[in-house]
GROMACS .gro file of C-alpha atoms in nm:
model
  296
    1MET     CA    1   1.508  -4.598  -8.567
    2SER     CA    2   1.365  -4.333  -8.359
    3THR     CA    3   1.374  -4.335  -7.989
    4LEU     CA    4   1.110  -4.169  -7.769
    5THR     CA    5   1.244  -3.975  -7.498
    6ALA     CA    6   1.006  -3.873  -7.219
    7ALA     CA    7   1.033  -3.523  -7.129
    8SER     CA    8   1.135  -3.477  -6.777
    9GLN     CA    9   0.864  -3.313  -6.590
   10THR     CA   10   0.956  -3.090  -6.303
   11PRO     CA   11   0.687  -3.090  -6.035
   12VAL     CA   12   0.554  -2.747  -5.982
   13SER     CA   13   0.447  -2.674  -5.622
   14ALA     CA   14   0.234  -2.381  -5.560
   15ARG     CA   15   0.322  -2.195  -5.248
   16LEU     CA   16   0.005  -2.130  -5.049
   17PRO     CA   17  -0.008  -1.815  -4.845
   18SER     CA   18   0.051  -1.908  -4.485
   19GLU     CA   19  -0.203  -1.780  -4.236
   20PRO     CA   20  -0.057  -1.552  -3.964
   21LYS     CA   21  -0.034  -1.712  -3.627
   22PRO     CA   22  -0.308  -1.600  -3.396
   23ARG     CA   23  -0.200  -1.328  -3.158
   24PHE     CA   24  -0.279  -1.334  -2.790
   25ARG     CA   25  -0.528  -1.054  -2.820
   26ASP     CA   26  -0.707  -1.261  -3.097
   27LEU     CA   27  -0.729  -1.551  -2.862
   28CYS     CA   28  -0.873  -1.315  -2.590
   29ARG     CA   29  -1.121  -1.175  -2.843
   30MET     CA   30  -1.227  -1.534  -2.924
   31GLU     CA   31  -1.277  -1.621  -2.557
   32TRP     CA   32  -1.467  -1.293  -2.507
   33ILE     CA   33  -1.707  -1.387  -2.787
   34LYS     CA   34  -1.763  -1.728  -2.624
   35VAL     CA   35  -1.846  -1.573  -2.284
   36ALA     CA   36  -2.051  -1.286  -2.427
   37SER     CA   37  -2.266  -1.531  -2.630
   38LEU     CA   38  -2.377  -1.717  -2.317
   39ARG     CA   39  -2.677  -1.539  -2.160
   40SER     CA   40  -2.658  -1.764  -1.853
   41THR     CA   41  -2.308  -1.630  -1.775
   42TRP     CA   42  -2.418  -1.275  -1.754
   43LEU     CA   43  -2.740  -1.364  -1.582
   44VAL     CA   44  -2.561  -1.548  -1.301
   45LEU     CA   45  -2.298  -1.265  -1.255
   46LEU     CA   46  -2.546  -0.978  -1.266
   47LEU     CA   47  -2.789  -1.148  -1.028
   48ALA     CA   48  -2.504  -1.226  -0.786
   49ALA     CA   49  -2.377  -0.864  -0.809
   50ALA     CA   50  -2.732  -0.717  -0.757
   51ALA     CA   51  -2.805  -0.959  -0.457
   52THR     CA   52  -2.469  -0.871  -0.298
   53ILE     CA   53  -2.526  -0.495  -0.320
   54PHE     CA   54  -2.883  -0.532  -0.184
   55ILE     CA   55  -2.778  -0.748   0.108
   56ASN     CA   56  -2.497  -0.502   0.204
   57LEU     CA   57  -2.706  -0.179   0.179
   58ASN     CA   58  -3.005  -0.342   0.342
   59GLY     CA   59  -2.783  -0.455   0.635
   60VAL     CA   60  -2.669  -0.092   0.677
   61ARG     CA   61  -3.022   0.035   0.668
   62SER     CA   62  -3.127  -0.216   0.937
   63ASP     CA   63  -2.845  -0.089   1.158
   64LEU     CA   64  -2.967   0.262   1.167
   65GLN     CA   65  -3.242   0.224   1.429
   66TYR     CA   66  -2.999   0.038   1.662
   67LEU     CA   67  -2.722   0.271   1.585
   68ASP     CA   68  -2.924   0.578   1.706
   69GLN     CA   69  -2.999   0.404   2.037
   70ASN     CA   70  -2.640   0.308   2.093
   71LEU     CA   71  -2.508   0.647   2.002
   72ALA     CA   72  -2.743   0.803   2.260
   73HIS     CA   73  -2.591   0.578   2.530
   74PRO     CA   74  -2.235   0.494   2.410
   75GLU     CA   75  -2.119   0.392   2.756
   76GLY     CA   76  -2.228   0.094   2.957
   77VAL     CA   77  -2.145  -0.180   3.200
   78ALA     CA   78  -2.134  -0.543   3.097
   79PRO     CA   79  -2.285  -0.817   3.316
   80ASN     CA   80  -1.939  -0.910   3.436
   81GLY     CA   81  -1.877  -0.555   3.553
   82ASN     CA   82  -1.648  -0.442   3.275
   83HIS     CA   83  -1.706  -0.092   3.124
   84TRP     CA   84  -1.759  -0.088   2.758
   85HIS     CA   85  -1.775   0.195   2.489
   86PHE     CA   86  -1.984   0.160   2.174
   87TYR     CA   87  -1.797   0.135   1.843
   88TYR     CA   88  -1.967   0.098   1.510
   89ASP     CA   89  -1.789  -0.124   1.246
   90PRO     CA   90  -1.849   0.048   0.911
   91LEU     CA   91  -1.719  -0.251   0.720
   92PHE     CA   92  -1.919  -0.529   0.886
   93ARG     CA   93  -2.241  -0.454   0.700
   94SER     CA   94  -2.136  -0.262   0.398
   95LEU     CA   95  -1.891  -0.531   0.298
   96SER     CA   96  -2.047  -0.834   0.472
   97ARG     CA   97  -1.912  -1.176   0.432
   98LEU     CA   98  -2.255  -1.330   0.375
   99ALA     CA   99  -2.303  -1.109   0.060
  100VAL     CA  100  -1.960  -1.168  -0.086
  101GLN     CA  101  -2.020  -1.539  -0.074
  102LEU     CA  102  -2.277  -1.486  -0.352
  103MET     CA  103  -2.011  -1.327  -0.572
  104MET     CA  104  -1.764  -1.601  -0.486
  105LEU     CA  105  -2.015  -1.864  -0.582
  106GLY     CA  106  -2.098  -1.684  -0.907
  107GLY     CA  107  -1.742  -1.637  -0.993
  108ALA     CA  108  -1.651  -2.000  -0.914
  109ALA     CA  109  -1.942  -2.125  -1.127
  110ILE     CA  110  -1.844  -1.913  -1.428
  111GLY     CA  111  -1.488  -2.019  -1.388
  112ALA     CA  112  -1.583  -2.383  -1.398
  113LEU     CA  113  -1.817  -2.322  -1.689
  114THR     CA  114  -1.543  -2.168  -1.906
  115MET     CA  115  -1.336  -2.485  -1.873
  116PHE     CA  116  -1.592  -2.776  -1.859
  117GLY     CA  117  -1.833  -2.614  -2.112
  118GLU     CA  118  -1.613  -2.662  -2.417
  119PHE     CA  119  -1.500  -3.012  -2.307
  120SER     CA  120  -1.853  -3.145  -2.249
  121THR     CA  121  -1.979  -3.019  -2.583
  122GLY     CA  122  -1.665  -3.121  -2.782
  123GLN     CA  123  -1.615  -2.764  -2.901
  124VAL     CA  124  -1.266  -2.769  -2.752
  125ARG     CA  125  -1.144  -2.994  -3.037
  126THR     CA  126  -1.233  -2.722  -3.288
  127THR     CA  127  -1.055  -2.464  -3.060
  128PHE     CA  128  -0.745  -2.673  -3.041
  129ALA     CA  129  -0.746  -2.751  -3.414
  130ALA     CA  130  -0.741  -2.383  -3.492
  131VAL     CA  131  -0.493  -2.308  -3.213
  132PRO     CA  132  -0.267  -2.606  -3.149
  133LYS     CA  133  -0.083  -2.428  -2.864
  134ARG     CA  134  -0.316  -2.513  -2.579
  135GLY     CA  135  -0.129  -2.289  -2.333
  136GLY     CA  136  -0.226  -1.981  -2.520
  137VAL     CA  137  -0.594  -2.078  -2.523
  138VAL     CA  138  -0.587  -2.134  -2.142
  139ALA     CA  139  -0.406  -1.814  -2.074
  140ALA     CA  140  -0.662  -1.627  -2.285
  141LYS     CA  141  -0.946  -1.791  -2.085
  142ILE     CA  142  -0.781  -1.686  -1.757
  143THR     CA  143  -0.730  -1.333  -1.886
  144VAL     CA  144  -1.088  -1.276  -1.990
  145LEU     CA  145  -1.231  -1.456  -1.687
  146CYS     CA  146  -1.021  -1.248  -1.440
  147THR     CA  147  -1.098  -0.927  -1.619
  148ILE     CA  148  -1.473  -0.974  -1.612
  149THR     CA  149  -1.485  -1.096  -1.251
  150THR     CA  150  -1.249  -0.827  -1.117
  151VAL     CA  151  -1.425  -0.532  -1.286
  152LEU     CA  152  -1.771  -0.653  -1.173
  153ALA     CA  153  -1.656  -0.728  -0.815
  154PHE     CA  154  -1.478  -0.386  -0.788
  155ILE     CA  155  -1.805  -0.215  -0.889
  156VAL     CA  156  -1.997  -0.412  -0.634
  157ALA     CA  157  -1.736  -0.335  -0.360
  158MET     CA  158  -1.742   0.043  -0.433
  159VAL     CA  159  -2.116   0.068  -0.459
  160SER     CA  160  -2.162  -0.131  -0.138
  161PHE     CA  161  -1.901   0.060   0.054
  162LEU     CA  162  -1.985   0.406  -0.066
  163GLY     CA  163  -2.358   0.353  -0.040
  164GLY     CA  164  -2.323   0.217   0.311
  165GLN     CA  165  -2.110   0.498   0.428
  166ALA     CA  166  -2.343   0.755   0.284
  167MET     CA  167  -2.628   0.607   0.478
  168VAL     CA  168  -2.444   0.645   0.813
  169ALA     CA  169  -2.273   0.970   0.722
  170SER     CA  170  -2.518   1.182   0.937
  171ARG     CA  171  -2.430   0.965   1.241
  172HIS     CA  172  -2.052   1.045   1.187
  173VAL     CA  173  -1.958   0.676   1.231
  174GLY     CA  174  -1.865   0.592   0.879
  175ALA     CA  175  -1.527   0.533   0.722
  176SER     CA  176  -1.356   0.732   0.451
  177ILE     CA  177  -1.235   0.588   0.123
  178THR     CA  178  -0.895   0.706   0.223
  179ASP     CA  179  -0.897   0.499   0.541
  180HIS     CA  180  -0.630   0.227   0.527
  181ASN     CA  181  -0.851  -0.049   0.657
  182ALA     CA  182  -1.128   0.048   0.416
  183GLN     CA  183  -0.882   0.037   0.120
  184ILE     CA  184  -0.761  -0.306   0.219
  185ALA     CA  185  -1.124  -0.430   0.268
  186ILE     CA  186  -1.229  -0.306  -0.070
  187ALA     CA  187  -0.931  -0.468  -0.245
  188ALA     CA  188  -0.995  -0.803  -0.060
  189TYR     CA  189  -1.362  -0.784  -0.140
  190THR     CA  190  -1.282  -0.736  -0.507
  191LEU     CA  191  -0.998  -0.988  -0.549
  192VAL     CA  192  -1.155  -1.283  -0.372
  193VAL     CA  193  -1.396  -1.311  -0.664
  194PRO     CA  194  -1.139  -1.369  -0.940
  195VAL     CA  195  -0.950  -1.593  -0.706
  196CYS     CA  196  -1.259  -1.813  -0.667
  197ALA     CA  197  -1.321  -1.801  -1.039
  198LEU     CA  198  -0.973  -1.939  -1.105
  199ILE     CA  199  -1.044  -2.218  -0.842
  200GLY     CA  200  -1.362  -2.291  -1.027
  201MET     CA  201  -1.164  -2.320  -1.353
  202LEU     CA  202  -0.923  -2.550  -1.168
  203PHE     CA  203  -1.208  -2.789  -1.072
  204GLY     CA  204  -1.352  -2.763  -1.419
  205ALA     CA  205  -1.031  -2.869  -1.576
  206LEU     CA  206  -0.986  -3.152  -1.341
  207ILE     CA  207  -1.332  -3.303  -1.338
  208ARG     CA  208  -1.477  -3.188  -1.679
  209ASN     CA  209  -1.830  -3.238  -1.563
  210ALA     CA  210  -2.085  -2.976  -1.508
  211THR     CA  211  -2.263  -3.110  -1.198
  212ALA     CA  212  -1.953  -3.261  -1.032
  213SER     CA  213  -1.740  -2.950  -1.088
  214ILE     CA  214  -1.999  -2.716  -0.932
  215VAL     CA  215  -2.058  -2.946  -0.630
  216ALA     CA  216  -1.685  -2.986  -0.584
  217VAL     CA  217  -1.599  -2.609  -0.594
  218VAL     CA  218  -1.898  -2.533  -0.359
  219ALA     CA  219  -1.794  -2.794  -0.112
  220PHE     CA  220  -1.435  -2.668  -0.122
  221LEU     CA  221  -1.519  -2.298  -0.084
  222PHE     CA  222  -1.806  -2.307   0.162
  223LEU     CA  223  -1.845  -2.650   0.336
  224LEU     CA  224  -1.481  -2.761   0.387
  225PRO     CA  225  -1.370  -2.455   0.573
  226ALA     CA  226  -1.648  -2.515   0.839
  227PHE     CA  227  -1.438  -2.813   0.957
  228PHE     CA  228  -1.148  -2.598   1.039
  229GLY     CA  229  -1.297  -2.341   1.274
  230GLY     CA  230  -1.280  -2.280   1.656
  231ASP     CA  231  -0.984  -2.199   1.875
  232LYS     CA  232  -0.917  -2.538   2.039
  233TYR     CA  233  -0.645  -2.655   1.818
  234ARG     CA  234  -0.392  -2.429   1.663
  235TRP     CA  235  -0.320  -2.646   1.362
  236VAL     CA  236  -0.690  -2.669   1.282
  237LYS     CA  237  -0.712  -2.280   1.286
  238GLU     CA  238  -0.404  -2.247   1.066
  239VAL     CA  239  -0.544  -2.489   0.805
  240GLY     CA  240  -0.860  -2.282   0.812
  241HIS     CA  241  -0.662  -1.976   0.723
  242LEU     CA  242  -0.562  -2.127   0.394
  243PHE     CA  243  -0.906  -2.101   0.242
  244PRO     CA  244  -0.978  -1.789   0.027
  245GLY     CA  245  -1.301  -1.707   0.224
  246ASN     CA  246  -1.119  -1.702   0.552
  247ALA     CA  247  -0.844  -1.485   0.399
  248GLU     CA  248  -1.117  -1.240   0.286
  249GLU     CA  249  -1.258  -1.221   0.638
  250THR     CA  250  -0.912  -1.147   0.775
  251LEU     CA  251  -0.856  -0.861   0.526
  252THR     CA  252  -1.196  -0.701   0.577
  253PHE     CA  253  -1.174  -0.705   0.956
  254TRP     CA  254  -1.198  -0.356   1.109
  255HIS     CA  255  -0.917  -0.339   1.365
  256LYS     CA  256  -1.033  -0.005   1.529
  257ASP     CA  257  -1.294  -0.181   1.743
  258PRO     CA  258  -1.117  -0.303   2.067
  259ASN     CA  259  -1.419  -0.515   2.148
  260GLN     CA  260  -1.386  -0.734   1.841
  261THR     CA  261  -1.108  -0.987   1.769
  262LEU     CA  262  -1.035  -1.263   1.519
  263GLY     CA  263  -0.993  -1.513   1.803
  264LYS     CA  264  -0.686  -1.708   1.897
  265TRP     CA  265  -0.402  -1.736   1.649
  266PRO     CA  266  -0.528  -1.482   1.390
  267ALA     CA  267  -0.376  -1.462   1.052
  268SER     CA  268  -0.191  -1.156   0.933
  269ASP     CA  269  -0.281  -0.948   0.641
  270MET     CA  270   0.036  -1.053   0.463
  271HIS     CA  271  -0.055  -1.417   0.520
  272ALA     CA  272  -0.410  -1.356   0.374
  273TRP     CA  273  -0.259  -1.190   0.060
  274LEU     CA  274  -0.023  -1.491   0.025
  275VAL     CA  275  -0.323  -1.720   0.037
  276TYR     CA  276  -0.481  -1.521  -0.255
  277GLY     CA  277  -0.167  -1.536  -0.455
  278GLY     CA  278  -0.105  -1.900  -0.369
  279TRP     CA  279  -0.446  -2.012  -0.499
  280VAL     CA  280  -0.396  -1.809  -0.816
  281VAL     CA  281  -0.068  -1.978  -0.888
  282ILE     CA  282  -0.199  -2.327  -0.810
  283SER     CA  283  -0.514  -2.283  -1.015
  284VAL     CA  284  -0.324  -2.135  -1.320
  285VAL     CA  285  -0.039  -2.399  -1.315
  286VAL     CA  286  -0.271  -2.701  -1.260
  287SER     CA  287  -0.509  -2.585  -1.525
  288LEU     CA  288  -0.238  -2.541  -1.783
  289VAL     CA  289  -0.076  -2.875  -1.708
  290VAL     CA  290  -0.408  -3.059  -1.712
  291VAL     CA  291  -0.522  -2.915  -2.037
  292LYS     CA  292  -0.186  -2.978  -2.201
  293LYS     CA  293  -0.150  -3.343  -2.092
  294ARG     CA  294  -0.509  -3.469  -2.111
  295ASP     CA  295  -0.684  -3.560  -2.425
  296ALA     CA  296  -0.950  -3.316  -2.561
   0.00000   0.00000   0.00000
């Protein structure tokens, strides 16, 4: 009698080569490709930059005819009998607040787009499938966004400032790039754009809708601060100091003109820088938490 014995088969498992984990620079390259492939992104940023430079330089040009008249008669008597001496603010036109609001708006719009764009199209599911660690993806988005907006805003600030000072150089009323107030103003003019871009990313992460995100960030940056102006109530003025646009105005103020003030209860430069830093921290932390906790 023969017995059949089944040969024991040992399962053979083929070890597949594991793909290397994506490095942070790979994630940044991925986010750069996404941004670079969107023509609308560059169109918005470049148009905002060109319009900002044009408004600044055109404002300085329009000052020239009045500047010559005031320099010819620098002393005068005000209607109340006070004597005054003419001072020209070299920062008011070359780094005007009206112009930088275009850059703030462009940066905020792009920041919101980088977040809600993938969520609205569903592309974010593919991204998170390839890179399960969502924090790294958000960090790469923040790095690319801040790099683009900071470089472009710095170019705009330098062209506006140097171009404006060159136009008034023959009148000897300009400011040098080595002037302390000018350096602070250029830095503030530059950094307010990436700060607004991160705030736009914050609203994009929270709302995840194109129209609602843009409307919300515009209302926050430009409409809401209008309710916290004036010098009647101190607490109202101090709340107004917490908005990035008002912080930028504080930092670009030319303190050498004794005839101009920031009103009652002005904020200090240190307070304005803390406002910048505070909104950066809030935007980054909230964006990371929201993306990690909410479904894609």
